[in-house]
């Protein structure tokens, strides 16, 4: 089963792999994850690009890692 990660109203993704620490466990609900997980992994196929929402959540436009 996939669980939506909701960054804000209307902006959500279903990452391939995610991790939420115990300290951030309050963002998890049965319906979705409301906020930014500690780790998000999206597996890309050749030719695919990083979704803009991941780059926007990073803050520097790189889409890599977490600030």
Tab-separated table of N, CA and C in Angstrom, residues 1-3 5 9 13 18 21-22 24-25 29-32 35-36 39-40 42 46 52-53 58 60 62-63 65 67:
chain	number	residue	atom	x	y	z
A	1	UNK	N	0.830	-1.208	0.000
A	1	UNK	CA	0.000	0.000	0.000
A	1	UNK	C	0.859	1.251	0.000
A	2	UNK	N	0.411	2.261	-0.702
A	2	UNK	CA	1.127	3.536	-0.777
A	2	UNK	C	0.493	4.524	0.188
A	3	UNK	N	1.316	5.358	0.764
A	3	UNK	CA	0.861	6.379	1.690
A	3	UNK	C	1.294	7.729	1.146
A	5	UNK	N	2.439	11.514	1.004
A	5	UNK	CA	3.155	12.499	1.812
A	5	UNK	C	2.606	13.850	1.373
A	9	UNK	N	-1.505	21.788	1.156
A	9	UNK	CA	-2.761	21.486	0.474
A	9	UNK	C	-2.560	21.408	-1.043
A	13	UNK	N	2.937	13.601	-2.711
A	13	UNK	CA	3.662	12.607	-3.504
A	13	UNK	C	3.514	11.244	-2.832
A	18	UNK	N	10.406	5.875	2.282
A	18	UNK	CA	10.461	7.017	3.185
A	18	UNK	C	10.735	6.543	4.596
A	21	UNK	N	11.397	9.537	11.672
A	21	UNK	CA	11.959	9.209	12.978
A	21	UNK	C	10.882	9.278	14.059
A	22	UNK	N	11.187	8.708	15.211
A	22	UNK	CA	10.248	8.767	16.336
A	22	UNK	C	9.973	10.206	16.743
A	24	UNK	N	9.656	12.696	14.893
A	24	UNK	CA	8.713	13.307	13.942
A	24	UNK	C	7.468	12.444	13.736
A	25	UNK	N	7.298	11.440	14.571
A	25	UNK	CA	6.186	10.505	14.414
A	25	UNK	C	4.813	11.144	14.428
A	29	UNK	N	-0.368	9.833	10.106
A	29	UNK	CA	-1.756	9.492	10.410
A	29	UNK	C	-2.132	8.278	9.564
A	30	UNK	N	-3.241	7.637	9.843
A	30	UNK	CA	-3.638	6.481	9.022
A	30	UNK	C	-3.884	6.837	7.550
A	31	UNK	N	-4.237	8.095	7.281
A	31	UNK	CA	-4.556	8.510	5.910
A	31	UNK	C	-3.345	8.995	5.117
A	32	UNK	N	-2.395	9.662	5.782
A	32	UNK	CA	-1.257	10.252	5.071
A	32	UNK	C	-0.179	10.685	6.061
A	35	UNK	N	3.592	16.415	6.296
A	35	UNK	CA	4.856	17.112	6.514
A	35	UNK	C	5.985	16.399	5.804
A	36	UNK	N	7.182	16.874	6.038
A	36	UNK	CA	8.352	16.327	5.364
A	36	UNK	C	8.978	15.214	6.193
A	39	UNK	N	13.585	11.171	5.621
A	39	UNK	CA	14.247	10.664	4.419
A	39	UNK	C	13.186	10.298	3.388
A	40	UNK	N	13.388	10.735	2.162
A	40	UNK	CA	12.508	10.388	1.043
A	40	UNK	C	13.391	9.907	-0.097
A	42	UNK	N	13.176	8.467	-4.067
A	42	UNK	CA	12.401	8.249	-5.283
A	42	UNK	C	13.325	7.567	-6.285
A	46	UNK	N	15.869	5.587	-16.200
A	46	UNK	CA	16.637	6.412	-17.139
A	46	UNK	C	15.716	7.350	-17.918
A	52	UNK	N	9.348	18.444	-9.598
A	52	UNK	CA	9.590	19.779	-9.046
A	52	UNK	C	9.268	19.887	-7.554
A	53	UNK	N	8.276	19.136	-7.078
A	53	UNK	CA	7.902	19.242	-5.665
A	53	UNK	C	9.051	18.819	-4.762
A	58	UNK	N	13.365	20.870	-0.991
A	58	UNK	CA	14.774	20.981	-0.625
A	58	UNK	C	15.133	22.425	-0.317
A	60	UNK	N	16.905	24.551	-2.173
A	60	UNK	CA	17.960	25.114	-3.011
A	60	UNK	C	17.796	24.715	-4.477
A	62	UNK	N	18.057	21.801	-5.764
A	62	UNK	CA	18.841	20.642	-6.196
A	62	UNK	C	18.044	19.349	-6.131
A	63	UNK	N	17.067	19.294	-5.242
A	63	UNK	CA	16.296	18.074	-5.078
A	63	UNK	C	17.063	16.978	-4.369
A	65	UNK	N	18.882	15.535	-0.942
A	65	UNK	CA	19.039	15.667	0.498
A	65	UNK	C	17.959	16.486	1.149
A	67	UNK	N	17.477	19.914	3.986
A	67	UNK	CA	18.140	20.975	4.739
A	67	UNK	C	17.780	20.911	6.193
